[in-house]
PDB file of C-alpha atoms and ligand atoms in Angstrom:
ATOM      1  CA  MET A  20      19.472 -15.775 -14.117  1.00 80.00           C
ATOM      2  CA  GLY A  21      21.899 -13.383 -12.166  1.00 95.00           C
ATOM      3  CA  LEU A  22      24.337 -10.971 -12.771  1.00 98.00           C
ATOM      4  CA  THR A  23      26.927 -13.511 -14.439  1.00 97.00           C
ATOM      5  CA  GLU A  24      24.407 -14.705 -17.052  1.00 98.00           C
ATOM      6  CA  ILE A  25      23.147 -11.208 -17.775  1.00 98.00           C
ATOM      7  CA  SER A  26      26.708  -9.699 -18.099  1.00 98.00           C
ATOM      8  CA  ALA A  27      27.609 -12.473 -20.554  1.00 98.00           C
ATOM      9  CA  ARG A  28      24.236 -11.864 -22.489  1.00 98.00           C
ATOM     10  CA  LEU A  29      25.168  -8.039 -22.633  1.00 98.00           C
ATOM     11  CA  ARG A  30      28.701  -8.839 -24.010  1.00 98.00           C
ATOM     12  CA  ALA A  31      27.411 -11.100 -26.609  1.00 98.00           C
ATOM     13  CA  ALA A  32      24.698  -8.459 -27.670  1.00 98.00           C
ATOM     14  CA  GLU A  33      27.734  -5.926 -27.894  1.00 98.00           C
ATOM     15  CA  ARG A  34      29.418  -8.308 -30.233  1.00 98.00           C
ATOM     16  CA  ALA A  35      26.527  -9.151 -32.235  1.00 98.00           C
ATOM     17  CA  ALA A  36      25.903  -5.439 -32.660  1.00 97.00           C
ATOM     18  CA  GLY A  37      29.476  -4.728 -33.670  1.00 97.00           C
ATOM     19  CA  ARG A  38      29.914  -2.722 -30.710  1.00 96.00           C
ATOM     20  CA  ALA A  39      33.105  -2.396 -28.502  1.00 96.00           C
ATOM     21  CA  GLU A  40      33.077  -4.938 -25.498  1.00 94.00           C
ATOM     22  CA  GLY A  41      32.110  -2.802 -22.313  1.00 95.00           C
ATOM     23  CA  SER A  42      30.765   0.089 -24.309  1.00 97.00           C
ATOM     24  CA  VAL A  43      27.218  -0.587 -22.891  1.00 98.00           C
ATOM     25  CA  THR A  44      26.772   0.288 -19.000  1.00 98.00           C
ATOM     26  CA  LEU A  45      24.628  -2.258 -17.286  1.00 98.00           C
ATOM     27  CA  ILE A  46      22.602  -0.599 -14.560  1.00 98.00           C
ATOM     28  CA  ALA A  47      21.486  -2.958 -11.968  1.00 98.00           C
ATOM     29  CA  VAL A  48      18.191  -1.791 -10.978  1.00 98.00           C
ATOM     30  CA  SER A  49      17.656  -2.548  -7.133  1.00 98.00           C
ATOM     31  CA  LYS A  50      14.364  -0.907  -6.253  1.00 97.00           C
ATOM     32  CA  VAL A  51      12.545  -2.826  -3.736  1.00 95.00           C
ATOM     33  CA  GLN A  52      14.998  -5.607  -3.529  1.00 96.00           C
ATOM     34  CA  PRO A  53      16.179  -7.199  -0.310  1.00 95.00           C
ATOM     35  CA  ALA A  54      19.411  -6.024   1.139  1.00 96.00           C
ATOM     36  CA  GLU A  55      20.886  -9.311   0.836  1.00 96.00           C
ATOM     37  CA  ARG A  56      20.251  -9.660  -2.715  1.00 97.00           C
ATOM     38  CA  ILE A  57      21.985  -6.209  -3.262  1.00 98.00           C
ATOM     39  CA  GLU A  58      24.888  -7.240  -1.193  1.00 97.00           C
ATOM     40  CA  ALA A  59      25.353 -10.500  -3.104  1.00 97.00           C
ATOM     41  CA  VAL A  60      25.475  -8.544  -6.363  1.00 98.00           C
ATOM     42  CA  LEU A  61      27.932  -5.845  -4.928  1.00 98.00           C
ATOM     43  CA  ALA A  62      30.241  -8.816  -3.795  1.00 98.00           C
ATOM     44  CA  GLU A  63      30.078 -10.145  -7.294  1.00 98.00           C
ATOM     45  CA  GLY A  64      31.732  -6.844  -8.344  1.00 98.00           C
ATOM     46  CA  GLN A  65      28.685  -4.793  -9.760  1.00 98.00           C
ATOM     47  CA  ARG A  66      28.950  -1.065  -8.979  1.00 98.00           C
ATOM     48  CA  VAL A  67      26.500   0.581 -11.110  1.00 98.00           C
ATOM     49  CA  PHE A  68      22.973   0.610  -9.505  1.00 98.00           C
ATOM     50  CA  GLY A  69      19.651   2.072 -10.535  1.00 98.00           C
ATOM     51  CA  GLU A  70      16.792   3.347  -7.960  1.00 98.00           C
ATOM     52  CA  ASN A  71      13.318   4.604  -8.394  1.00 98.00           C
ATOM     53  CA  TYR A  72      12.510   6.075  -5.135  1.00 97.00           C
ATOM     54  CA  VAL A  73      14.634   8.962  -3.693  1.00 98.00           C
ATOM     55  CA  GLN A  74      13.529   7.813  -0.009  1.00 97.00           C
ATOM     56  CA  GLU A  75      14.207   4.337  -0.523  1.00 97.00           C
ATOM     57  CA  ALA A  76      17.642   4.999  -1.961  1.00 98.00           C
ATOM     58  CA  GLN A  77      18.597   7.399   0.866  1.00 97.00           C
ATOM     59  CA  ALA A  78      17.772   4.728   3.385  1.00 97.00           C
ATOM     60  CA  LYS A  79      19.685   2.104   1.591  1.00 96.00           C
ATOM     61  CA  TRP A  80      22.760   3.466  -0.145  1.00 98.00           C
ATOM     62  CA  PRO A  81      24.832   5.763   1.830  1.00 97.00           C
ATOM     63  CA  ALA A  82      26.185   2.837   3.975  1.00 97.00           C
ATOM     64  CA  TRP A  83      27.047   0.614   0.882  1.00 98.00           C
ATOM     65  CA  LYS A  84      28.564   3.876  -0.703  1.00 97.00           C
ATOM     66  CA  ASP A  85      30.913   4.079   2.359  1.00 97.00           C
ATOM     67  CA  ARG A  86      31.912   0.420   1.803  1.00 97.00           C
ATOM     68  CA  TYR A  87      32.262   0.586  -1.796  1.00 98.00           C
ATOM     69  CA  PRO A  88      33.144   3.991  -2.760  1.00 97.00           C
ATOM     70  CA  ALA A  89      33.074   3.195  -6.705  1.00 98.00           C
ATOM     71  CA  VAL A  90      29.333   2.815  -6.421  1.00 98.00           C
ATOM     72  CA  GLU A  91      27.424   4.884  -9.005  1.00 98.00           C
ATOM     73  CA  LEU A  92      23.879   5.509  -8.464  1.00 98.00           C
ATOM     74  CA  HIS A  93      21.274   6.287 -11.152  1.00 98.00           C
ATOM     75  CA  MET A  94      18.080   7.852 -10.624  1.00 98.00           C
ATOM     76  CA  ILE A  95      15.392   6.044 -13.039  1.00 98.00           C
ATOM     77  CA  GLY A  96      12.154   6.861 -11.404  1.00 98.00           C
ATOM     78  CA  PRO A  97       9.947   9.782 -11.603  1.00 97.00           C
ATOM     79  CA  LEU A  98      11.587  12.672  -9.505  1.00 98.00           C
ATOM     80  CA  GLN A  99       9.226  15.205  -7.655  1.00 98.00           C
ATOM     81  CA  THR A 100      10.767  18.788  -7.656  1.00 98.00           C
ATOM     82  CA  ASN A 101      10.606  18.672  -3.747  1.00 98.00           C
ATOM     83  CA  LYS A 102      13.040  15.801  -3.814  1.00 98.00           C
ATOM     84  CA  ALA A 103      15.477  17.233  -6.415  1.00 98.00           C
ATOM     85  CA  LYS A 104      17.830  18.338  -3.645  1.00 98.00           C
ATOM     86  CA  ALA A 105      18.139  14.944  -1.896  1.00 98.00           C
ATOM     87  CA  ALA A 106      18.425  13.442  -5.294  1.00 98.00           C
ATOM     88  CA  VAL A 107      21.436  15.477  -6.470  1.00 98.00           C
ATOM     89  CA  GLU A 108      23.031  14.906  -3.332  1.00 97.00           C
ATOM     90  CA  LEU A 109      22.812  10.929  -3.686  1.00 97.00           C
ATOM     91  CA  PHE A 110      22.765  10.125  -7.247  1.00 98.00           C
ATOM     92  CA  ASN A 111      25.738  10.393  -9.826  1.00 98.00           C
ATOM     93  CA  VAL A 112      23.241  10.346 -12.887  1.00 98.00           C
ATOM     94  CA  ILE A 113      19.340  11.255 -13.220  1.00 98.00           C
ATOM     95  CA  HIS A 114      17.602   9.515 -16.074  1.00 98.00           C
ATOM     96  CA  THR A 115      14.186  11.337 -15.638  1.00 98.00           C
ATOM     97  CA  LEU A 116      14.443  15.006 -16.380  1.00 98.00           C
ATOM     98  CA  ASP A 117      10.995  15.446 -17.886  1.00 98.00           C
ATOM     99  CA  ARG A 118       9.728  18.961 -17.496  1.00 98.00           C
ATOM    100  CA  PRO A 119      10.847  22.598 -17.433  1.00 98.00           C
ATOM    101  CA  SER A 120      10.222  23.106 -13.678  1.00 98.00           C
ATOM    102  CA  LEU A 121      12.622  20.261 -12.802  1.00 98.00           C
ATOM    103  CA  ALA A 122      15.061  21.593 -15.130  1.00 98.00           C
ATOM    104  CA  GLU A 123      14.941  24.901 -13.587  1.00 98.00           C
ATOM    105  CA  LYS A 124      15.141  23.535 -10.146  1.00 98.00           C
ATOM    106  CA  LEU A 125      18.140  21.284 -11.201  1.00 98.00           C
ATOM    107  CA  ALA A 126      19.842  24.398 -12.699  1.00 98.00           C
ATOM    108  CA  ARG A 127      19.588  26.208  -9.441  1.00 98.00           C
ATOM    109  CA  LEU A 128      21.018  23.217  -7.479  1.00 98.00           C
ATOM    110  CA  ALA A 129      23.946  22.949  -9.890  1.00 98.00           C
ATOM    111  CA  GLU A 130      24.649  26.707  -9.691  1.00 97.00           C
ATOM    112  CA  ALA A 131      24.731  26.556  -5.789  1.00 97.00           C
ATOM    113  CA  ARG A 132      26.573  23.270  -5.353  1.00 97.00           C
ATOM    114  CA  GLY A 133      29.040  23.867  -8.482  1.00 97.00           C
ATOM    115  CA  VAL A 134      28.362  20.257  -9.756  1.00 96.00           C
ATOM    116  CA  SER A 135      25.570  18.434 -11.291  1.00 97.00           C
ATOM    117  CA  PRO A 136      24.497  14.914 -11.757  1.00 98.00           C
ATOM    118  CA  GLN A 137      24.802  13.959 -15.487  1.00 98.00           C
ATOM    119  CA  LEU A 138      21.358  14.030 -16.997  1.00 98.00           C
ATOM    120  CA  PHE A 139      18.950  12.122 -19.391  1.00 99.00           C
ATOM    121  CA  VAL A 140      15.788  13.475 -20.810  1.00 99.00           C
ATOM    122  CA  GLN A 141      12.918  11.032 -20.559  1.00 98.00           C
ATOM    123  CA  VAL A 142      11.074  10.964 -23.767  1.00 98.00           C
ATOM    124  CA  ASN A 143       7.512   9.432 -23.764  1.00 98.00           C
ATOM    125  CA  THR A 144       7.957   7.734 -27.132  1.00 98.00           C
ATOM    126  CA  GLY A 145       4.636   6.125 -27.029  1.00 98.00           C
ATOM    127  CA  VAL A 146       2.742   9.284 -26.149  1.00 98.00           C
ATOM    128  CA  GLU A 147       0.941   7.455 -23.072  1.00 98.00           C
ATOM    129  CA  PRO A 148      -1.093  10.015 -21.170  1.00 96.00           C
ATOM    130  CA  GLN A 149      -0.265   8.136 -17.929  1.00 95.00           C
ATOM    131  CA  LYS A 150       3.463   8.111 -18.524  1.00 96.00           C
ATOM    132  CA  ALA A 151       6.205  10.646 -17.606  1.00 97.00           C
ATOM    133  CA  GLY A 152       8.586  12.219 -20.357  1.00 98.00           C
ATOM    134  CA  VAL A 153       8.346  14.964 -22.803  1.00 98.00           C
ATOM    135  CA  LEU A 154       6.518  14.422 -25.933  1.00 98.00           C
ATOM    136  CA  PRO A 155       8.617  13.328 -28.876  1.00 98.00           C
ATOM    137  CA  ALA A 156       7.552  16.472 -30.755  1.00 98.00           C
ATOM    138  CA  ASP A 157       8.675  18.662 -27.891  1.00 98.00           C
ATOM    139  CA  ALA A 158      12.048  16.925 -27.152  1.00 98.00           C
ATOM    140  CA  ASP A 159      14.245  19.157 -29.478  1.00 98.00           C
ATOM    141  CA  GLY A 160      13.011  22.235 -27.778  1.00 98.00           C
ATOM    142  CA  PHE A 161      13.343  20.797 -24.257  1.00 98.00           C
ATOM    143  CA  VAL A 162      16.839  19.612 -24.842  1.00 98.00           C
ATOM    144  CA  ASP A 163      17.773  23.223 -26.170  1.00 98.00           C
ATOM    145  CA  ALA A 164      16.177  24.617 -23.161  1.00 98.00           C
ATOM    146  CA  CYS A 165      18.169  22.523 -20.789  1.00 98.00           C
ATOM    147  CA  ARG A 166      21.534  23.288 -22.559  1.00 98.00           C
ATOM    148  CA  VAL A 167      20.624  27.102 -22.316  1.00 98.00           C
ATOM    149  CA  MET A 168      20.554  26.469 -18.504  1.00 97.00           C
ATOM    150  CA  GLY A 169      23.772  24.988 -18.596  1.00 97.00           C
ATOM    151  CA  LEU A 170      22.734  21.518 -17.646  1.00 98.00           C
ATOM    152  CA  PRO A 171      24.849  18.410 -18.659  1.00 98.00           C
ATOM    153  CA  VAL A 172      22.325  16.398 -20.663  1.00 98.00           C
ATOM    154  CA  MET A 173      24.107  13.370 -21.824  1.00 98.00           C
ATOM    155  CA  GLY A 174      21.351  11.430 -23.645  1.00 98.00           C
ATOM    156  CA  LEU A 175      17.785  10.477 -23.823  1.00 99.00           C
ATOM    157  CA  MET A 176      15.789   7.722 -21.807  1.00 99.00           C
ATOM    158  CA  CYS A 177      12.460   5.934 -22.721  1.00 98.00           C
ATOM    159  CA  ILE A 178      10.336   3.171 -21.358  1.00 98.00           C
ATOM    160  CA  PRO A 179       8.304   1.826 -24.262  1.00 98.00           C
ATOM    161  CA  PRO A 180       4.690   0.964 -23.768  1.00 97.00           C
ATOM    162  CA  ASP A 181       3.762  -2.279 -22.195  1.00 95.00           C
ATOM    163  CA  GLU A 182       2.770  -5.122 -24.489  1.00 91.00           C
ATOM    164  CA  GLN A 183       4.184  -3.404 -27.732  1.00 95.00           C
ATOM    165  CA  ASP A 184       7.241  -4.072 -29.815  1.00 98.00           C
ATOM    166  CA  PRO A 185       9.745  -2.055 -28.209  1.00 98.00           C
ATOM    167  CA  VAL A 186      12.181  -1.745 -31.169  1.00 98.00           C
ATOM    168  CA  PRO A 187      10.252   1.303 -32.925  1.00 98.00           C
ATOM    169  CA  HIS A 188      10.446   3.109 -29.656  1.00 98.00           C
ATOM    170  CA  PHE A 189      14.135   2.405 -29.373  1.00 98.00           C
ATOM    171  CA  ALA A 190      14.591   3.436 -33.084  1.00 98.00           C
ATOM    172  CA  LEU A 191      12.719   6.672 -32.386  1.00 98.00           C
ATOM    173  CA  LEU A 192      14.650   7.608 -29.260  1.00 98.00           C
ATOM    174  CA  ARG A 193      17.957   7.014 -31.239  1.00 98.00           C
ATOM    175  CA  SER A 194      16.698   9.423 -34.001  1.00 98.00           C
ATOM    176  CA  ILE A 195      15.855  12.174 -31.719  1.00 98.00           C
ATOM    177  CA  ALA A 196      19.344  11.783 -29.918  1.00 98.00           C
ATOM    178  CA  GLU A 197      21.341  11.873 -32.970  1.00 98.00           C
ATOM    179  CA  ARG A 198      19.677  14.950 -34.386  1.00 98.00           C
ATOM    180  CA  ASN A 199      20.412  16.671 -31.122  1.00 98.00           C
ATOM    181  CA  GLY A 200      23.869  15.394 -30.929  1.00 98.00           C
ATOM    182  CA  LEU A 201      23.412  13.354 -27.686  1.00 98.00           C
ATOM    183  CA  PRO A 202      25.626  10.568 -27.352  1.00 98.00           C
ATOM    184  CA  CYS A 203      23.878   8.250 -24.724  1.00 98.00           C
ATOM    185  CA  LEU A 204      20.904   6.182 -24.861  1.00 98.00           C
ATOM    186  CA  SER A 205      19.130   4.640 -21.773  1.00 99.00           C
ATOM    187  CA  MET A 206      16.918   2.093 -23.020  1.00 98.00           C
ATOM    188  CA  GLY A 207      16.300  -1.771 -22.572  1.00 98.00           C
ATOM    189  CA  MET A 208      15.046  -3.480 -19.372  1.00 98.00           C
ATOM    190  CA  SER A 209      15.025  -7.233 -18.582  1.00 98.00           C
ATOM    191  CA  ALA A 210      13.037  -8.443 -21.325  1.00 97.00           C
ATOM    192  CA  ASP A 211      14.504  -6.535 -24.297  1.00 98.00           C
ATOM    193  CA  PHE A 212      17.976  -5.295 -23.325  1.00 98.00           C
ATOM    194  CA  GLU A 213      19.591  -7.230 -26.121  1.00 98.00           C
ATOM    195  CA  GLN A 214      17.246  -5.509 -28.712  1.00 98.00           C
ATOM    196  CA  ALA A 215      17.960  -2.063 -27.079  1.00 98.00           C
ATOM    197  CA  VAL A 216      21.768  -2.806 -27.509  1.00 98.00           C
ATOM    198  CA  ALA A 217      21.253  -3.611 -31.129  1.00 98.00           C
ATOM    199  CA  HIS A 218      19.565  -0.336 -31.677  1.00 98.00           C
ATOM    200  CA  GLY A 219      22.214   1.769 -29.915  1.00 98.00           C
ATOM    201  CA  ALA A 220      21.565   1.775 -26.122  1.00 98.00           C
ATOM    202  CA  THR A 221      24.612   2.950 -24.013  1.00 98.00           C
ATOM    203  CA  HIS A 222      22.746   2.221 -20.772  1.00 98.00           C
ATOM    204  CA  VAL A 223      20.569  -0.666 -20.122  1.00 98.00           C
ATOM    205  CA  ARG A 224      18.458  -0.778 -17.010  1.00 98.00           C
ATOM    206  CA  VAL A 225      18.015  -4.554 -15.747  1.00 98.00           C
ATOM    207  CA  GLY A 226      16.214  -5.386 -12.593  1.00 98.00           C
ATOM    208  CA  SER A 227      14.408  -8.642 -12.267  1.00 97.00           C
ATOM    209  CA  ALA A 228      16.750 -10.654 -14.582  1.00 97.00           C
ATOM    210  CA  ILE A 229      19.493  -9.870 -12.153  1.00 98.00           C
ATOM    211  CA  PHE A 230      17.950  -9.805  -8.792  1.00 97.00           C
ATOM    212  CA  GLY A 231      14.752 -11.878  -9.129  1.00 94.00           C
ATOM    213  CA  ALA A 232      11.162 -10.780  -9.180  1.00 93.00           C
ATOM    214  CA  ARG A 233      10.458  -7.802  -7.080  1.00 90.00           C
ATOM    215  CA  ASP A 234       8.059  -8.459  -4.088  1.00 86.00           C
ATOM    216  CA  TYR A 235       6.284  -5.257  -3.413  1.00 83.00           C
ATOM    217  CA  GLY A 236       4.415  -7.018  -0.567  1.00 76.00           C
ATOM    218  CA  ALA A 237       7.507  -7.342   1.519  1.00 61.00           C
ATOM    219  CA  ARG A 238       8.431  -3.494   1.309  1.00 54.00           C
ATOM    220  CA  GLY A 239       8.855  -1.424   4.463  1.00 45.00           C
TER     221      GLY A 239
HETATM  222  C1  PLP B 305      11.972  -1.006 -12.684  1.00 66.68           C
HETATM  223  C2  PLP B 305      12.771  -0.405 -13.802  1.00 66.68           C
HETATM  224  C3  PLP B 305      13.571  -1.236 -14.553  1.00 66.68           C
HETATM  225  C4  PLP B 305      13.838  -2.536 -14.398  1.00 66.68           C
HETATM  226  O1  PLP B 305      12.836  -3.481 -14.806  1.00 66.68           O
HETATM  227  P1  PLP B 305      13.062  -5.002 -14.857  1.00 66.68           P
HETATM  228  O2  PLP B 305      11.934  -5.517 -15.815  1.00 66.68           O
HETATM  229  O3  PLP B 305      13.181  -5.676 -13.643  1.00 66.68           O
HETATM  230  O4  PLP B 305      14.146  -5.307 -15.708  1.00 66.68           O
HETATM  231  C5  PLP B 305      14.019  -0.281 -15.725  1.00 66.68           C
HETATM  232  N1  PLP B 305      13.633   0.858 -15.936  1.00 66.68           N
HETATM  233  C6  PLP B 305      12.867   1.526 -15.132  1.00 66.68           C
HETATM  234  C7  PLP B 305      12.720   3.011 -15.432  1.00 66.68           C
HETATM  235  C8  PLP B 305      12.363   0.843 -13.959  1.00 66.68           C
HETATM  236  O5  PLP B 305      11.504   1.515 -13.402  1.00 66.68           O
END
């Protein structure tokens, strides 16, 4: 696969869904990928990237951001409160706002810096005990609380359970976003981004289908 094919499939999925061409943002998820693969994708023109680990992103991205000032970085992994300051300094968008303590920390940082990354609230649509995200039943209240704190919540994000049809999860996320007046939906990965677009995704997070399989053994 690769960037060209995935971009073409994304445009086709937009057309099939009756969505405007270019209306879905492709986030190239570069976690754990070797530098040469990321540089190749930068050279092909991709500017929106997703990372899961603050420290890894801090080590990789400042130099590329200098070379490619239009780079936009999205934090898509669980965010520890003690890494929030580093995260807001590096990332343009955070997709994993999932608890009150993190919201309070991000609000304090936004006040001190006069600016905040755009935010997505992560929803644990499958109610999986090991997975991050607010429960669907708590989502409305949490979004309200974030708004009261002045946080720029743009939308919702989910990671459907492995080995399940993702479509009911995409539909649930969309219905929660609609009733809360949130315009953005971060959903869909390599295996299911076209289905996500059909169900209203505005941001898809595609890693291995662009870069190839991740080799966790080669890290560090
Ligand atoms: C790693 C990751 C992705 C990309 O997964 P692929 O299956 O490689 O496309 C998307 N979203 C999140 C939250 C991830 O952690």
